[in-house]
Amino acid sequence: MLQKLSVAGGMISLALMLISCSTAPPQAEVEPTKAPATETPAPTVVPTLDLPVEDFNQQMFEAIRNDDAEQVSLLIASGADIETEDPGTGATPLIIASYRGDVAVIETLFSAGADVNSTDRGGITPLMGAAQFGHAALISILLEAGADLETLSSSGYHQNALHFAAQKGHPEVVEALLNAGANVDALEDTHSTALMYGAYWGHTEVVEILLEHGADTTILDNGGHTAAEWADRRGFTEIAQLIGTTE
């Protein structure tokens, strides 16, 4: 009898254990912790040191056209030639940079020893480039580095920086060049002055600045025309009158 009770009690205990296990709440699944997402930084263009110097030079022209002074500095340090010439025009990196007008690129090239009076195949210098494109902020930088104010191009009408600035209508550049000592009456190949260029193209403010700096209104070009006559013939009556009242 006792043995039967003992067996029965054991069976009851086992049953209770089984019931307890079957009714226990399930454990929540724990998701593995994910590492925080990180942004992949944009790749930096780093020149490969075993590239030929010609490839470095080409990359440098591209960096200059992108106004990327940091990349220009890196390429120079890697072996790019600062006096290499653009295959199409013969322009040096400094000349290309003068067209763009980025001061940081210009200063980077100067720190590497770039020639401020380098020329392309047409005799265009960095100062002429800056003058043509109206980069007045570059004028003082180029002049401090030794740019020649009166150099004439070897192509076209053999113009200097002042002629280009007057022709393109950049009064701030004209002012900067004159303040630096440029000859207001310098002549190019057709015996034309900056005043004639300003009058011919109808740039009133340029003409006013040139007159304020004492431009000679009586000079005749190779065709026998004065600046006032050119302005009149081109329909810029007010400029013609302005020049006439200064004579």
PDB file of C-alpha atoms in Angstrom, residues 60-245:
ATOM      1  CA  MET A  60      46.970  69.121 -63.338  1.00  0.00           C
ATOM      2  CA  PHE A  61      45.292  70.948 -66.224  1.00  0.00           C
ATOM      3  CA  GLU A  62      42.021  69.246 -65.281  1.00  0.00           C
ATOM      4  CA  ALA A  63      42.444  70.262 -61.628  1.00  0.00           C
ATOM      5  CA  ILE A  64      43.110  73.878 -62.662  1.00  0.00           C
ATOM      6  CA  ARG A  65      39.991  73.931 -64.813  1.00  0.00           C
ATOM      7  CA  ASN A  66      38.082  72.642 -61.772  1.00  0.00           C
ATOM      8  CA  ASP A  67      39.592  75.355 -59.516  1.00  0.00           C
ATOM      9  CA  ASP A  68      40.984  72.611 -57.266  1.00  0.00           C
ATOM     10  CA  ALA A  69      44.057  74.117 -55.593  1.00  0.00           C
ATOM     11  CA  GLU A  70      44.503  71.153 -53.251  1.00  0.00           C
ATOM     12  CA  GLN A  71      44.669  68.707 -56.127  1.00  0.00           C
ATOM     13  CA  VAL A  72      47.048  70.982 -58.039  1.00  0.00           C
ATOM     14  CA  SER A  73      49.371  71.050 -55.017  1.00  0.00           C
ATOM     15  CA  LEU A  74      49.221  67.262 -54.706  1.00  0.00           C
ATOM     16  CA  LEU A  75      50.036  66.748 -58.372  1.00  0.00           C
ATOM     17  CA  ILE A  76      52.959  69.159 -58.253  1.00  0.00           C
ATOM     18  CA  ALA A  77      54.318  67.322 -55.218  1.00  0.00           C
ATOM     19  CA  SER A  78      53.928  64.068 -57.162  1.00  0.00           C
ATOM     20  CA  GLY A  79      55.984  65.301 -60.089  1.00  0.00           C
ATOM     21  CA  ALA A  80      53.761  67.384 -62.393  1.00  0.00           C
ATOM     22  CA  ASP A  81      55.668  69.967 -64.462  1.00  0.00           C
ATOM     23  CA  ILE A  82      54.489  73.491 -63.628  1.00  0.00           C
ATOM     24  CA  GLU A  83      55.764  74.777 -66.975  1.00  0.00           C
ATOM     25  CA  THR A  84      54.183  72.055 -69.091  1.00  0.00           C
ATOM     26  CA  GLU A  85      52.265  73.325 -72.125  1.00  0.00           C
ATOM     27  CA  ASP A  86      48.678  72.640 -73.095  1.00  0.00           C
ATOM     28  CA  PRO A  87      48.838  70.537 -76.287  1.00  0.00           C
ATOM     29  CA  GLY A  88      46.268  72.687 -78.068  1.00  0.00           C
ATOM     30  CA  THR A  89      47.446  76.210 -77.266  1.00  0.00           C
ATOM     31  CA  GLY A  90      50.856  75.980 -75.677  1.00  0.00           C
ATOM     32  CA  ALA A  91      49.478  77.678 -72.562  1.00  0.00           C
ATOM     33  CA  THR A  92      51.180  76.940 -69.259  1.00  0.00           C
ATOM     34  CA  PRO A  93      49.224  75.988 -66.139  1.00  0.00           C
ATOM     35  CA  LEU A  94      49.533  79.579 -64.879  1.00  0.00           C
ATOM     36  CA  ILE A  95      48.005  80.967 -68.075  1.00  0.00           C
ATOM     37  CA  ILE A  96      45.073  78.549 -67.858  1.00  0.00           C
ATOM     38  CA  ALA A  97      44.658  79.505 -64.207  1.00  0.00           C
ATOM     39  CA  SER A  98      44.622  83.212 -65.126  1.00  0.00           C
ATOM     40  CA  TYR A  99      41.639  82.564 -67.389  1.00  0.00           C
ATOM     41  CA  ARG A 100      39.823  80.856 -64.520  1.00  0.00           C
ATOM     42  CA  GLY A 101      40.631  83.514 -61.914  1.00  0.00           C
ATOM     43  CA  ASP A 102      40.980  81.256 -58.858  1.00  0.00           C
ATOM     44  CA  VAL A 103      43.381  83.002 -56.471  1.00  0.00           C
ATOM     45  CA  ALA A 104      44.202  79.837 -54.505  1.00  0.00           C
ATOM     46  CA  VAL A 105      45.278  78.003 -57.653  1.00  0.00           C
ATOM     47  CA  ILE A 106      47.393  80.964 -58.777  1.00  0.00           C
ATOM     48  CA  GLU A 107      49.128  81.158 -55.402  1.00  0.00           C
ATOM     49  CA  THR A 108      49.712  77.399 -55.405  1.00  0.00           C
ATOM     50  CA  LEU A 109      51.440  77.633 -58.778  1.00  0.00           C
ATOM     51  CA  PHE A 110      53.542  80.590 -57.636  1.00  0.00           C
ATOM     52  CA  SER A 111      54.625  78.755 -54.510  1.00  0.00           C
ATOM     53  CA  ALA A 112      55.973  76.054 -56.810  1.00  0.00           C
ATOM     54  CA  GLY A 113      57.902  78.604 -58.897  1.00  0.00           C
ATOM     55  CA  ALA A 114      55.634  79.159 -61.911  1.00  0.00           C
ATOM     56  CA  ASP A 115      56.892  81.733 -64.447  1.00  0.00           C
ATOM     57  CA  VAL A 116      54.631  84.799 -64.263  1.00  0.00           C
ATOM     58  CA  ASN A 117      55.673  85.913 -67.762  1.00  0.00           C
ATOM     59  CA  SER A 118      55.211  82.583 -69.532  1.00  0.00           C
ATOM     60  CA  THR A 119      53.472  82.776 -72.912  1.00  0.00           C
ATOM     61  CA  ASP A 120      51.348  80.529 -75.091  1.00  0.00           C
ATOM     62  CA  ARG A 121      51.808  80.171 -78.844  1.00  0.00           C
ATOM     63  CA  GLY A 122      50.075  83.493 -79.419  1.00  0.00           C
ATOM     64  CA  GLY A 123      52.237  85.353 -76.922  1.00  0.00           C
ATOM     65  CA  ILE A 124      49.447  85.578 -74.321  1.00  0.00           C
ATOM     66  CA  THR A 125      50.766  85.986 -70.770  1.00  0.00           C
ATOM     67  CA  PRO A 126      48.972  85.294 -67.471  1.00  0.00           C
ATOM     68  CA  LEU A 127      48.445  89.062 -67.024  1.00  0.00           C
ATOM     69  CA  MET A 128      46.782  89.269 -70.437  1.00  0.00           C
ATOM     70  CA  GLY A 129      44.647  86.253 -69.570  1.00  0.00           C
ATOM     71  CA  ALA A 130      43.422  87.843 -66.344  1.00  0.00           C
ATOM     72  CA  ALA A 131      42.773  91.119 -68.190  1.00  0.00           C
ATOM     73  CA  GLN A 132      40.729  89.469 -70.934  1.00  0.00           C
ATOM     74  CA  PHE A 133      38.496  87.639 -68.485  1.00  0.00           C
ATOM     75  CA  GLY A 134      38.062  90.516 -66.064  1.00  0.00           C
ATOM     76  CA  HIS A 135      39.799  89.069 -63.008  1.00  0.00           C
ATOM     77  CA  ALA A 136      40.712  92.321 -61.294  1.00  0.00           C
ATOM     78  CA  ALA A 137      41.696  90.524 -58.072  1.00  0.00           C
ATOM     79  CA  LEU A 138      44.514  88.758 -59.916  1.00  0.00           C
ATOM     80  CA  ILE A 139      46.131  91.907 -61.315  1.00  0.00           C
ATOM     81  CA  SER A 140      47.967  92.948 -58.149  1.00  0.00           C
ATOM     82  CA  ILE A 141      48.987  89.338 -57.423  1.00  0.00           C
ATOM     83  CA  LEU A 142      50.484  88.908 -60.883  1.00  0.00           C
ATOM     84  CA  LEU A 143      52.208  92.297 -60.805  1.00  0.00           C
ATOM     85  CA  GLU A 144      53.721  91.628 -57.382  1.00  0.00           C
ATOM     86  CA  ALA A 145      55.102  88.403 -58.822  1.00  0.00           C
ATOM     87  CA  GLY A 146      56.815  90.396 -61.591  1.00  0.00           C
ATOM     88  CA  ALA A 147      54.349  90.438 -64.484  1.00  0.00           C
ATOM     89  CA  ASP A 148      55.344  92.776 -67.313  1.00  0.00           C
ATOM     90  CA  LEU A 149      52.687  95.445 -67.890  1.00  0.00           C
ATOM     91  CA  GLU A 150      53.701  96.369 -71.421  1.00  0.00           C
ATOM     92  CA  THR A 151      54.398  93.003 -73.075  1.00  0.00           C
ATOM     93  CA  LEU A 152      52.593  92.681 -76.410  1.00  0.00           C
ATOM     94  CA  SER A 153      51.084  89.465 -77.697  1.00  0.00           C
ATOM     95  CA  SER A 154      52.725  87.912 -80.755  1.00  0.00           C
ATOM     96  CA  SER A 155      49.449  87.208 -82.541  1.00  0.00           C
ATOM     97  CA  GLY A 156      46.417  89.186 -83.663  1.00  0.00           C
ATOM     98  CA  TYR A 157      46.984  92.928 -83.313  1.00  0.00           C
ATOM     99  CA  HIS A 158      49.869  92.527 -80.840  1.00  0.00           C
ATOM    100  CA  GLN A 159      47.968  93.887 -77.859  1.00  0.00           C
ATOM    101  CA  ASN A 160      48.987  94.285 -74.235  1.00  0.00           C
ATOM    102  CA  ALA A 161      46.962  93.657 -71.079  1.00  0.00           C
ATOM    103  CA  LEU A 162      45.436  97.153 -71.085  1.00  0.00           C
ATOM    104  CA  HIS A 163      44.259  96.790 -74.681  1.00  0.00           C
ATOM    105  CA  PHE A 164      42.582  93.484 -73.843  1.00  0.00           C
ATOM    106  CA  ALA A 165      40.886  94.864 -70.734  1.00  0.00           C
ATOM    107  CA  ALA A 166      39.564  97.904 -72.646  1.00  0.00           C
ATOM    108  CA  GLN A 167      38.393  95.765 -75.566  1.00  0.00           C
ATOM    109  CA  LYS A 168      36.519  93.341 -73.321  1.00  0.00           C
ATOM    110  CA  GLY A 169      35.018  96.121 -71.194  1.00  0.00           C
ATOM    111  CA  HIS A 170      36.519  95.453 -67.759  1.00  0.00           C
ATOM    112  CA  PRO A 171      36.763  98.837 -65.995  1.00  0.00           C
ATOM    113  CA  GLU A 172      38.143  97.458 -62.720  1.00  0.00           C
ATOM    114  CA  VAL A 173      40.977  95.762 -64.564  1.00  0.00           C
ATOM    115  CA  VAL A 174      41.668  98.908 -66.581  1.00  0.00           C
ATOM    116  CA  GLU A 175      41.822 100.925 -63.355  1.00  0.00           C
ATOM    117  CA  ALA A 176      44.131  98.403 -61.686  1.00  0.00           C
ATOM    118  CA  LEU A 177      46.537  98.342 -64.637  1.00  0.00           C
ATOM    119  CA  LEU A 178      46.675 102.126 -64.913  1.00  0.00           C
ATOM    120  CA  ASN A 179      47.191 102.525 -61.172  1.00  0.00           C
ATOM    121  CA  ALA A 180      50.089 100.086 -61.461  1.00  0.00           C
ATOM    122  CA  GLY A 181      51.738 102.288 -64.092  1.00  0.00           C
ATOM    123  CA  ALA A 182      50.523 100.958 -67.431  1.00  0.00           C
ATOM    124  CA  ASN A 183      51.046 103.357 -70.343  1.00  0.00           C
ATOM    125  CA  VAL A 184      47.568 104.724 -71.055  1.00  0.00           C
ATOM    126  CA  ASP A 185      48.518 105.513 -74.672  1.00  0.00           C
ATOM    127  CA  ALA A 186      50.371 102.305 -75.506  1.00  0.00           C
ATOM    128  CA  LEU A 187      50.014 101.371 -79.182  1.00  0.00           C
ATOM    129  CA  GLU A 188      49.397  97.990 -80.727  1.00  0.00           C
ATOM    130  CA  ASP A 189      49.986  96.827 -84.295  1.00  0.00           C
ATOM    131  CA  THR A 190      47.285  98.982 -85.898  1.00  0.00           C
ATOM    132  CA  HIS A 191      48.437 102.069 -83.947  1.00  0.00           C
ATOM    133  CA  SER A 192      45.345 101.793 -81.769  1.00  0.00           C
ATOM    134  CA  THR A 193      45.178 102.743 -78.097  1.00  0.00           C
ATOM    135  CA  ALA A 194      43.109 101.379 -75.235  1.00  0.00           C
ATOM    136  CA  LEU A 195      40.864 104.439 -75.639  1.00  0.00           C
ATOM    137  CA  MET A 196      40.140 103.435 -79.219  1.00  0.00           C
ATOM    138  CA  TYR A 197      39.223  99.933 -78.100  1.00  0.00           C
ATOM    139  CA  GLY A 198      36.903 101.239 -75.411  1.00  0.00           C
ATOM    140  CA  ALA A 199      35.278 103.671 -77.844  1.00  0.00           C
ATOM    141  CA  TYR A 200      34.979 101.122 -80.666  1.00  0.00           C
ATOM    142  CA  TRP A 201      33.206  98.585 -78.449  1.00  0.00           C
ATOM    143  CA  GLY A 202      31.035 101.094 -76.621  1.00  0.00           C
ATOM    144  CA  HIS A 203      32.407 100.638 -73.102  1.00  0.00           C
ATOM    145  CA  THR A 204      31.510 103.970 -71.521  1.00  0.00           C
ATOM    146  CA  GLU A 205      32.974 103.312 -68.076  1.00  0.00           C
ATOM    147  CA  VAL A 206      36.253 102.140 -69.563  1.00  0.00           C
ATOM    148  CA  VAL A 207      36.448 105.288 -71.686  1.00  0.00           C
ATOM    149  CA  GLU A 208      35.769 107.491 -68.640  1.00  0.00           C
ATOM    150  CA  ILE A 209      38.584 105.842 -66.663  1.00  0.00           C
ATOM    151  CA  LEU A 210      41.034 106.170 -69.534  1.00  0.00           C
ATOM    152  CA  LEU A 211      40.167 109.844 -69.959  1.00  0.00           C
ATOM    153  CA  GLU A 212      40.597 110.424 -66.214  1.00  0.00           C
ATOM    154  CA  HIS A 213      44.093 108.989 -66.542  1.00  0.00           C
ATOM    155  CA  GLY A 214      44.930 111.421 -69.326  1.00  0.00           C
ATOM    156  CA  ALA A 215      44.434 109.321 -72.461  1.00  0.00           C
ATOM    157  CA  ASP A 216      45.400 111.213 -75.623  1.00  0.00           C
ATOM    158  CA  THR A 217      42.234 111.756 -77.681  1.00  0.00           C
ATOM    159  CA  THR A 218      44.078 112.999 -80.772  1.00  0.00           C
ATOM    160  CA  ILE A 219      46.025 109.853 -81.659  1.00  0.00           C
ATOM    161  CA  LEU A 220      45.219 108.447 -85.101  1.00  0.00           C
ATOM    162  CA  ASP A 221      45.218 104.744 -85.914  1.00  0.00           C
ATOM    163  CA  ASN A 222      46.604 103.347 -89.160  1.00  0.00           C
ATOM    164  CA  GLY A 223      43.340 104.202 -90.879  1.00  0.00           C
ATOM    165  CA  GLY A 224      43.502 107.834 -89.776  1.00  0.00           C
ATOM    166  CA  HIS A 225      40.712 107.583 -87.173  1.00  0.00           C
ATOM    167  CA  THR A 226      40.578 108.944 -83.638  1.00  0.00           C
ATOM    168  CA  ALA A 227      38.801 107.257 -80.761  1.00  0.00           C
ATOM    169  CA  ALA A 228      35.921 109.755 -81.012  1.00  0.00           C
ATOM    170  CA  GLU A 229      35.509 109.056 -84.710  1.00  0.00           C
ATOM    171  CA  TRP A 230      35.315 105.327 -84.075  1.00  0.00           C
ATOM    172  CA  ALA A 231      32.670 105.817 -81.396  1.00  0.00           C
ATOM    173  CA  ASP A 232      30.633 108.001 -83.746  1.00  0.00           C
ATOM    174  CA  ARG A 233      30.923 105.572 -86.662  1.00  0.00           C
ATOM    175  CA  ARG A 234      29.845 102.703 -84.441  1.00  0.00           C
ATOM    176  CA  GLY A 235      26.789 104.561 -83.172  1.00  0.00           C
ATOM    177  CA  PHE A 236      28.068 105.337 -79.663  1.00  0.00           C
ATOM    178  CA  THR A 237      27.186 109.019 -79.799  1.00  0.00           C
ATOM    179  CA  GLU A 238      27.465 109.671 -76.079  1.00  0.00           C
ATOM    180  CA  ILE A 239      30.972 108.241 -75.985  1.00  0.00           C
ATOM    181  CA  ALA A 240      31.960 110.331 -78.995  1.00  0.00           C
ATOM    182  CA  GLN A 241      30.663 113.438 -77.232  1.00  0.00           C
ATOM    183  CA  LEU A 242      32.376 112.475 -73.986  1.00  0.00           C
ATOM    184  CA  ILE A 243      35.721 112.167 -75.769  1.00  0.00           C
ATOM    185  CA  GLY A 244      35.048 115.371 -77.706  1.00  0.00           C
ATOM    186  CA  THR A 245      34.472 117.413 -74.564  1.00  0.00           C
TER     187      THR A 245
END
